[in-house]
């Protein structure tokens, strides 16, 4: 599982941040590790030095093997909450996509043959 982390000019990319993101992704997606080939995490501060509510944005793209990439976004007041929120959203989205692939729609229900008569369907209850 390859994990790529990028930040914009307003967020300091450090070994501590990289380690934190890698640990969180590895912990949350360990059971799907053989299915997910790549994670791309991008952190950005929408307002720069101005500050404000929910101005930190975390975008995570996951590439499951044999499926289209799944991308989620989450905004938070700080880096930690933005990352945690994006991971939660990604977990729900990936589980949905993987379940959909593993368990395709059930067989269509069998309908009653219109040529059969009602008598064929009713048991002999009068006897």
GROMACS .gro file of C-alpha atoms in nm:
model
  127
    1UNK     CA    1   0.000   0.000   0.000
    2UNK     CA    2   0.164   0.321  -0.120
    3UNK     CA    3   0.078   0.642   0.069
    4UNK     CA    4   0.158   0.984  -0.081
    5UNK     CA    5   0.109   1.301   0.127
    6UNK     CA    6   0.110   1.655  -0.010
    7UNK     CA    7   0.045   1.991   0.150
    8UNK     CA    8   0.001   2.341   0.017
    9UNK     CA    9   0.227   2.632   0.110
   10UNK     CA   10   0.019   2.717   0.420
   11UNK     CA   11   0.059   2.380   0.595
   12UNK     CA   12   0.400   2.265   0.714
   13UNK     CA   13   0.477   1.913   0.591
   14UNK     CA   14   0.676   1.737   0.861
   15UNK     CA   15   0.786   1.385   0.951
   16UNK     CA   16   0.541   1.393   1.240
   17UNK     CA   17   0.249   1.474   1.007
   18UNK     CA   18   0.355   1.207   0.757
   19UNK     CA   19   0.387   0.948   1.033
   20UNK     CA   20   0.047   1.041   1.176
   21UNK     CA   21  -0.131   1.016   0.840
   22UNK     CA   22   0.040   0.685   0.753
   23UNK     CA   23  -0.048   0.537   1.093
   24UNK     CA   24  -0.413   0.644   1.070
   25UNK     CA   25  -0.458   0.509   0.715
   26UNK     CA   26  -0.279   0.184   0.793
   27UNK     CA   27  -0.487   0.129   1.107
   28UNK     CA   28  -0.823   0.204   0.943
   29UNK     CA   29  -0.765   0.015   0.618
   30UNK     CA   30  -0.555  -0.278   0.735
   31UNK     CA   31  -0.824  -0.532   0.650
   32UNK     CA   32  -0.842  -0.396   0.294
   33UNK     CA   33  -0.464  -0.363   0.252
   34UNK     CA   34  -0.447  -0.629  -0.021
   35UNK     CA   35  -0.717  -0.449  -0.221
   36UNK     CA   36  -0.597  -0.088  -0.198
   37UNK     CA   37  -0.287  -0.012  -0.400
   38UNK     CA   38  -0.242   0.362  -0.339
   39UNK     CA   39  -0.352   0.650  -0.117
   40UNK     CA   40  -0.299   1.013  -0.211
   41UNK     CA   41  -0.360   1.266   0.068
   42UNK     CA   42  -0.364   1.641   0.003
   43UNK     CA   43  -0.395   1.895   0.284
   44UNK     CA   44  -0.465   2.261   0.219
   45UNK     CA   45  -0.553   2.573   0.415
   46UNK     CA   46  -0.828   2.747   0.220
   47UNK     CA   47  -0.789   3.087   0.390
   48UNK     CA   48  -0.415   3.092   0.449
   49UNK     CA   49  -0.320   3.327   0.733
   50UNK     CA   50  -0.672   3.464   0.773
   51UNK     CA   51  -0.800   3.171   0.978
   52UNK     CA   52  -1.165   3.084   1.010
   53UNK     CA   53  -1.393   2.792   1.079
   54UNK     CA   54  -1.341   2.474   0.880
   55UNK     CA   55  -1.073   2.623   0.657
   56UNK     CA   56  -0.843   2.316   0.658
   57UNK     CA   57  -0.933   2.079   0.376
   58UNK     CA   58  -0.824   1.717   0.347
   59UNK     CA   59  -0.872   1.533   0.019
   60UNK     CA   60  -0.795   1.161   0.007
   61UNK     CA   61  -0.792   0.951  -0.307
   62UNK     CA   62  -0.782   0.572  -0.270
   63UNK     CA   63  -0.714   0.339  -0.559
   64UNK     CA   64  -0.862  -0.004  -0.500
   65UNK     CA   65  -0.728  -0.276  -0.731
   66UNK     CA   66  -0.961  -0.337  -1.023
   67UNK     CA   67  -1.196  -0.050  -0.936
   68UNK     CA   68  -1.224   0.319  -1.010
   69UNK     CA   69  -1.050   0.556  -0.765
   70UNK     CA   70  -1.255   0.679  -0.469
   71UNK     CA   71  -1.210   1.044  -0.368
   72UNK     CA   72  -1.343   1.215  -0.055
   73UNK     CA   73  -1.307   1.564   0.092
   74UNK     CA   74  -1.354   1.693   0.445
   75UNK     CA   75  -1.308   2.036   0.602
   76UNK     CA   76  -1.220   2.095   0.963
   77UNK     CA   77  -1.096   2.364   1.200
   78UNK     CA   78  -0.755   2.193   1.228
   79UNK     CA   79  -0.544   1.937   1.044
   80UNK     CA   80  -0.631   1.651   1.280
   81UNK     CA   81  -1.008   1.688   1.246
   82UNK     CA   82  -0.984   1.732   0.868
   83UNK     CA   83  -0.781   1.411   0.835
   84UNK     CA   84  -1.003   1.214   1.074
   85UNK     CA   85  -1.321   1.328   0.899
   86UNK     CA   86  -1.183   1.244   0.554
   87UNK     CA   87  -1.072   0.898   0.671
   88UNK     CA   88  -1.420   0.829   0.814
   89UNK     CA   89  -1.582   0.931   0.486
   90UNK     CA   90  -1.334   0.725   0.287
   91UNK     CA   91  -1.395   0.421   0.503
   92UNK     CA   92  -1.770   0.435   0.439
   93UNK     CA   93  -1.724   0.497   0.067
   94UNK     CA   94  -1.469   0.218   0.017
   95UNK     CA   95  -1.670  -0.034   0.214
   96UNK     CA   96  -1.972   0.049  -0.001
   97UNK     CA   97  -1.774   0.010  -0.325
   98UNK     CA   98  -1.607  -0.313  -0.214
   99UNK     CA   99  -1.933  -0.466  -0.088
  100UNK     CA  100  -2.101  -0.373  -0.412
  101UNK     CA  101  -1.831  -0.557  -0.607
  102UNK     CA  102  -1.826  -0.861  -0.376
  103UNK     CA  103  -2.203  -0.897  -0.351
  104UNK     CA  104  -2.363  -0.803  -0.679
  105UNK     CA  105  -2.734  -0.750  -0.687
  106UNK     CA  106  -2.933  -1.059  -0.593
  107UNK     CA  107  -3.100  -1.258  -0.867
  108UNK     CA  108  -3.417  -1.110  -1.001
  109UNK     CA  109  -3.724  -1.256  -0.833
  110UNK     CA  110  -3.902  -1.525  -1.029
  111UNK     CA  111  -4.244  -1.418  -1.141
  112UNK     CA  112  -4.550  -1.633  -1.180
  113UNK     CA  113  -4.598  -1.763  -1.530
  114UNK     CA  114  -4.893  -1.568  -1.675
  115UNK     CA  115  -5.007  -1.880  -1.862
  116UNK     CA  116  -5.055  -2.082  -1.545
  117UNK     CA  117  -5.398  -2.080  -1.393
  118UNK     CA  118  -5.478  -1.979  -1.036
  119UNK     CA  119  -5.582  -2.333  -0.959
  120UNK     CA  120  -5.224  -2.447  -1.009
  121UNK     CA  121  -5.104  -2.205  -0.742
  122UNK     CA  122  -5.362  -2.283  -0.473
  123UNK     CA  123  -5.317  -2.595  -0.263
  124UNK     CA  124  -5.607  -2.824  -0.215
  125UNK     CA  125  -5.723  -2.673   0.112
  126UNK     CA  126  -6.088  -2.772   0.069
  127UNK     CA  127  -6.021  -3.141   0.118
   0.00000   0.00000   0.00000
